[in-house]
Amino acid sequence: ALIVRRRVINTILLYAKQKKLTSLLADQLLQKEERSNLMVDILSHIVEFRNGESGMHVIHVRLITELLLNHLMHKVERYNDLTHEDLDMISMASALHDIGKISIDEAILNKPGRLTDEEFTIMKTHALIGAQMLSEMPYKDNKLIQTAYEICRWHHERYDGSGYPDGLKGDEIPISAQIVAMADVYDALTSERVYKKALPHETAVQMIIDDKCGVFNPELKECLLDVAETIRSTLASDV
């Protein structure tokens, strides 16, 4: 009986030790993820500071990306295999979508009027420059870097092939880049910039649905309509 009692106590102690180790490991992983998030946010805000933006654009794009992607995962069957890990990865990587703008002249970035054709050609290079910066990193096989690469390079592509830099069309464009593109356009429309006033939420949504700002995936446009009010309330509470 004493041996059995001792075995029971040892099993309980071992379980408690394993539970404590599991808890410590979970805390370490959470801290690591929080630090990664923080570094991504710091880097993206540096780009925004040069771009004369409020600092909220990256946060808004991230929130909208998360809302749209989460809805798409449940609404459209062919995206059901996307995981919550994919959701977190794409949302975090979205913060780096404009990292290539760090190489663009501030006179072009913050010009109050319409860009000339030559200036717009220069501005468009930020997509490839951002992708190149990421491809040259020593951790280019990392999933976050690969996702950020897709978003940087292709978030200005459009569903009908009218975008840049590669003229991709339809599902040639990774879903990560498609969603960030829509989030980016929505926030640009509803935010004040040096060259424009902010548009109302309803106007921005309708412009995207009517393909007034480039052509988007019809399934994504349905998702935008479904979560439009959630986007409005989420961004309003985040101000």
Tab-separated table of C-alpha atoms in Angstrom:
chain	number	residue	atom	x	y	z
A	1	ALA	CA	0.000	0.000	0.000
A	2	LEU	CA	2.894	2.333	0.809
A	3	ILE	CA	4.454	1.675	-2.610
A	4	VAL	CA	1.159	2.378	-4.370
A	5	ARG	CA	0.718	5.581	-2.344
A	6	ARG	CA	4.235	6.705	-3.245
A	7	ARG	CA	3.610	6.000	-6.946
A	8	VAL	CA	0.410	8.021	-6.855
A	9	ILE	CA	2.214	10.945	-5.192
A	10	ASN	CA	5.073	10.763	-7.728
A	11	THR	CA	2.572	10.701	-10.631
A	12	ILE	CA	0.772	13.738	-9.216
A	13	LEU	CA	4.074	15.599	-8.708
A	14	LEU	CA	5.209	14.694	-12.234
A	15	TYR	CA	1.892	15.899	-13.683
A	16	ALA	CA	2.166	19.162	-11.715
A	17	LYS	CA	5.736	19.655	-12.953
A	18	GLN	CA	4.709	19.002	-16.582
A	19	LYS	CA	1.787	21.385	-16.208
A	20	LYS	CA	4.092	24.088	-14.842
A	21	LEU	CA	6.577	23.540	-17.704
A	22	THR	CA	3.740	23.708	-20.245
A	23	SER	CA	2.528	26.951	-18.688
A	24	LEU	CA	6.052	28.425	-18.745
A	25	LEU	CA	6.505	27.411	-22.384
A	26	ALA	CA	3.145	28.983	-23.324
A	27	ASP	CA	4.143	32.212	-21.549
A	28	GLN	CA	7.493	32.269	-23.383
A	29	LEU	CA	5.801	31.723	-26.756
A	30	LEU	CA	3.279	34.481	-25.992
A	31	GLN	CA	6.074	36.878	-25.013
A	32	LYS	CA	7.993	35.997	-28.186
A	33	GLU	CA	4.883	36.610	-30.320
A	34	GLU	CA	4.210	39.930	-28.572
A	35	ARG	CA	7.817	41.024	-29.183
A	36	SER	CA	7.537	40.032	-32.859
A	37	ASN	CA	4.303	41.984	-33.175
A	38	LEU	CA	5.897	44.979	-31.498
A	39	MET	CA	8.911	44.966	-33.837
A	40	VAL	CA	6.648	44.701	-36.910
A	41	ASP	CA	4.539	47.609	-35.608
A	42	ILE	CA	7.617	49.760	-34.896
A	43	LEU	CA	9.021	49.120	-38.375
A	44	SER	CA	5.710	49.875	-40.096
A	45	HIS	CA	5.211	53.075	-38.086
A	46	ILE	CA	8.642	54.321	-39.206
A	47	VAL	CA	7.428	54.007	-42.796
A	48	GLU	CA	4.166	55.786	-41.927
A	49	PHE	CA	6.041	58.628	-40.218
A	50	ARG	CA	7.941	59.302	-43.450
A	51	ASN	CA	4.683	59.054	-45.344
A	52	GLY	CA	3.094	61.833	-43.269
A	53	GLU	CA	0.288	59.534	-42.078
A	54	SER	CA	-1.404	59.471	-38.687
A	55	GLY	CA	0.119	56.192	-37.527
A	56	MET	CA	-3.311	54.548	-37.605
A	57	HIS	CA	-3.170	53.263	-41.199
A	58	VAL	CA	-1.179	50.127	-40.372
A	59	ILE	CA	-3.422	49.374	-37.384
A	60	HIS	CA	-6.569	49.875	-39.472
A	61	VAL	CA	-5.292	47.708	-42.340
A	62	ARG	CA	-4.449	44.976	-39.864
A	63	LEU	CA	-7.900	45.085	-38.216
A	64	ILE	CA	-9.763	45.134	-41.553
A	65	THR	CA	-7.592	42.315	-42.911
A	66	GLU	CA	-8.415	40.195	-39.871
A	67	LEU	CA	-12.163	40.854	-40.127
A	68	LEU	CA	-12.332	40.179	-43.879
A	69	LEU	CA	-10.174	37.059	-43.777
A	70	ASN	CA	-11.976	35.577	-40.779
A	71	HIS	CA	-15.306	35.997	-42.583
A	72	LEU	CA	-13.944	34.626	-45.870
A	73	MET	CA	-12.605	31.504	-44.116
A	74	HIS	CA	-16.111	30.657	-42.914
A	75	LYS	CA	-18.149	31.927	-45.869
A	76	VAL	CA	-16.325	30.492	-48.896
A	77	GLU	CA	-15.722	26.731	-48.944
A	78	ARG	CA	-12.438	26.812	-50.874
A	79	TYR	CA	-10.890	28.913	-48.090
A	80	ASN	CA	-12.114	26.636	-45.275
A	81	ASP	CA	-8.669	25.050	-45.013
A	82	LEU	CA	-7.114	28.340	-43.906
A	83	THR	CA	-6.218	28.122	-40.208
A	84	HIS	CA	-6.201	30.615	-37.353
A	85	GLU	CA	-2.411	30.500	-37.654
A	86	ASP	CA	-2.786	31.685	-41.276
A	87	LEU	CA	-5.143	34.421	-40.057
A	88	ASP	CA	-2.630	35.643	-37.466
A	89	MET	CA	0.264	35.406	-39.937
A	90	ILE	CA	-1.484	37.379	-42.704
A	91	SER	CA	-2.793	39.987	-40.259
A	92	MET	CA	0.680	40.539	-38.798
A	93	ALA	CA	2.377	40.576	-42.218
A	94	SER	CA	-0.152	43.162	-43.476
A	95	ALA	CA	1.638	45.763	-41.345
A	96	LEU	CA	4.617	45.537	-43.719
A	97	HIS	CA	2.640	46.083	-46.947
A	98	ASP	CA	4.164	49.513	-47.649
A	99	ILE	CA	7.662	48.935	-46.299
A	100	GLY	CA	9.102	49.688	-49.756
A	101	LYS	CA	7.940	53.312	-49.412
A	102	ILE	CA	10.935	53.901	-47.159
A	103	SER	CA	12.939	54.240	-50.404
A	104	ILE	CA	10.589	56.786	-52.048
A	105	ASP	CA	11.460	60.514	-52.023
A	106	GLU	CA	9.445	62.390	-49.366
A	107	ALA	CA	8.587	65.079	-51.917
A	108	ILE	CA	6.649	62.422	-53.834
A	109	LEU	CA	5.265	60.644	-50.757
A	110	ASN	CA	3.861	63.853	-49.262
A	111	LYS	CA	2.976	65.811	-52.389
A	112	PRO	CA	-0.355	67.591	-51.733
A	113	GLY	CA	-1.496	67.515	-55.368
A	114	ARG	CA	-1.870	64.854	-58.027
A	115	LEU	CA	1.298	62.966	-58.968
A	116	THR	CA	2.701	63.383	-62.464
A	117	ASP	CA	3.066	60.239	-64.603
A	118	GLU	CA	6.786	60.194	-63.846
A	119	GLU	CA	6.188	60.563	-60.090
A	120	PHE	CA	3.536	57.841	-60.132
A	121	THR	CA	5.951	55.509	-61.935
A	122	ILE	CA	8.465	56.112	-59.132
A	123	MET	CA	5.781	55.622	-56.458
A	124	LYS	CA	4.786	52.262	-57.962
A	125	THR	CA	8.318	50.913	-57.463
A	126	HIS	CA	7.658	50.601	-53.705
A	127	ALA	CA	5.914	47.239	-54.256
A	128	LEU	CA	8.952	45.568	-55.839
A	129	ILE	CA	11.420	47.341	-53.543
A	130	GLY	CA	9.565	46.112	-50.440
A	131	ALA	CA	9.513	42.572	-51.824
A	132	GLN	CA	13.227	42.758	-52.669
A	133	MET	CA	14.080	43.975	-49.153
A	134	LEU	CA	12.270	40.972	-47.684
A	135	SER	CA	13.758	38.491	-50.172
A	136	GLU	CA	17.275	39.577	-49.160
A	137	MET	CA	16.699	38.917	-45.463
A	138	PRO	CA	18.583	35.972	-43.914
A	139	TYR	CA	15.250	34.537	-42.710
A	140	LYS	CA	13.560	34.506	-46.121
A	141	ASP	CA	12.312	30.902	-45.558
A	142	ASN	CA	10.372	32.071	-42.511
A	143	LYS	CA	6.579	31.855	-43.029
A	144	LEU	CA	6.002	35.433	-41.842
A	145	ILE	CA	8.632	36.780	-44.261
A	146	GLN	CA	7.157	34.752	-47.147
A	147	THR	CA	3.655	36.060	-46.397
A	148	ALA	CA	4.933	39.633	-46.069
A	149	TYR	CA	6.740	39.196	-49.421
A	150	GLU	CA	3.473	38.176	-51.133
A	151	ILE	CA	1.655	41.155	-49.644
A	152	CYS	CA	4.414	43.685	-50.395
A	153	ARG	CA	4.808	42.611	-53.993
A	154	TRP	CA	1.196	42.019	-54.965
A	155	HIS	CA	-1.111	44.258	-52.857
A	156	HIS	CA	-1.483	46.612	-55.853
A	157	GLU	CA	-2.465	43.827	-58.253
A	158	ARG	CA	-6.138	43.807	-59.300
A	159	TYR	CA	-8.501	40.907	-60.032
A	160	ASP	CA	-8.872	41.840	-63.733
A	161	GLY	CA	-5.100	42.066	-64.287
A	162	SER	CA	-5.011	45.879	-64.332
A	163	GLY	CA	-2.732	46.224	-61.305
A	164	TYR	CA	1.042	46.295	-60.819
A	165	PRO	CA	3.883	45.283	-60.762
A	166	ASP	CA	3.264	41.902	-62.462
A	167	GLY	CA	-0.231	42.246	-63.959
A	168	LEU	CA	-1.497	39.158	-62.128
A	169	LYS	CA	-5.203	38.386	-62.426
A	170	GLY	CA	-7.808	36.371	-60.549
A	171	ASP	CA	-6.473	33.725	-58.191
A	172	GLU	CA	-2.933	34.208	-59.495
A	173	ILE	CA	-2.914	36.872	-56.762
A	174	PRO	CA	-2.403	35.265	-53.322
A	175	ILE	CA	-5.440	35.714	-51.082
A	176	SER	CA	-3.214	37.463	-48.514
A	177	ALA	CA	-2.412	40.217	-51.035
A	178	GLN	CA	-6.031	40.420	-52.246
A	179	ILE	CA	-7.378	41.035	-48.759
A	180	VAL	CA	-4.694	43.537	-47.757
A	181	ALA	CA	-5.325	45.376	-51.050
A	182	MET	CA	-8.997	45.830	-50.158
A	183	ALA	CA	-8.203	46.842	-46.574
A	184	ASP	CA	-5.593	49.327	-47.834
A	185	VAL	CA	-7.995	50.922	-50.331
A	186	TYR	CA	-10.836	51.171	-47.797
A	187	ASP	CA	-8.654	52.894	-45.203
A	188	ALA	CA	-7.101	55.224	-47.808
A	189	LEU	CA	-10.588	56.308	-48.911
A	190	THR	CA	-11.899	56.894	-45.385
A	191	SER	CA	-8.778	58.687	-44.100
A	192	GLU	CA	-7.619	62.253	-44.661
A	193	ARG	CA	-4.423	62.601	-46.656
A	194	VAL	CA	-2.361	65.608	-47.748
A	195	TYR	CA	-3.977	65.305	-51.177
A	196	LYS	CA	-7.605	64.488	-50.192
A	197	LYS	CA	-10.367	64.669	-47.597
A	198	ALA	CA	-11.740	61.581	-45.866
A	199	LEU	CA	-14.764	59.959	-47.498
A	200	PRO	CA	-17.728	58.554	-45.515
A	201	HIS	CA	-17.784	54.825	-44.775
A	202	GLU	CA	-20.789	54.145	-47.047
A	203	THR	CA	-19.194	55.981	-49.968
A	204	ALA	CA	-15.931	54.070	-49.608
A	205	VAL	CA	-17.683	50.684	-49.470
A	206	GLN	CA	-19.817	51.508	-52.517
A	207	MET	CA	-16.792	52.705	-54.513
A	208	ILE	CA	-15.040	49.381	-53.851
A	209	ILE	CA	-18.156	47.374	-54.731
A	210	ASP	CA	-18.589	49.406	-57.955
A	211	ASP	CA	-14.926	48.848	-58.964
A	212	LYS	CA	-14.163	52.573	-58.807
A	213	CYS	CA	-10.797	51.867	-57.161
A	214	GLY	CA	-9.647	48.878	-59.159
A	215	VAL	CA	-11.338	45.518	-59.593
A	216	PHE	CA	-11.597	43.135	-56.620
A	217	ASN	CA	-12.499	39.475	-56.136
A	218	PRO	CA	-16.357	39.205	-56.152
A	219	GLU	CA	-16.246	36.855	-53.130
A	220	LEU	CA	-14.209	39.425	-51.226
A	221	LYS	CA	-16.671	42.169	-52.159
A	222	GLU	CA	-19.462	40.037	-50.682
A	223	CYS	CA	-17.417	39.675	-47.495
A	224	LEU	CA	-16.903	43.436	-47.366
A	225	LEU	CA	-20.667	44.000	-47.537
A	226	ASP	CA	-21.236	41.356	-44.833
A	227	VAL	CA	-18.762	42.869	-42.352
A	228	ALA	CA	-19.027	46.542	-43.372
A	229	GLU	CA	-20.807	47.604	-40.170
A	230	THR	CA	-18.351	45.609	-38.039
A	231	ILE	CA	-15.458	47.373	-39.773
A	232	ARG	CA	-17.061	50.772	-39.153
A	233	SER	CA	-17.704	50.099	-35.434
A	234	THR	CA	-14.301	48.444	-34.867
A	235	LEU	CA	-12.354	51.344	-36.381
A	236	ALA	CA	-14.531	53.890	-34.574
A	237	SER	CA	-13.801	52.242	-31.198
A	238	ASP	CA	-10.094	52.057	-32.030
A	239	VAL	CA	-9.683	55.822	-32.524
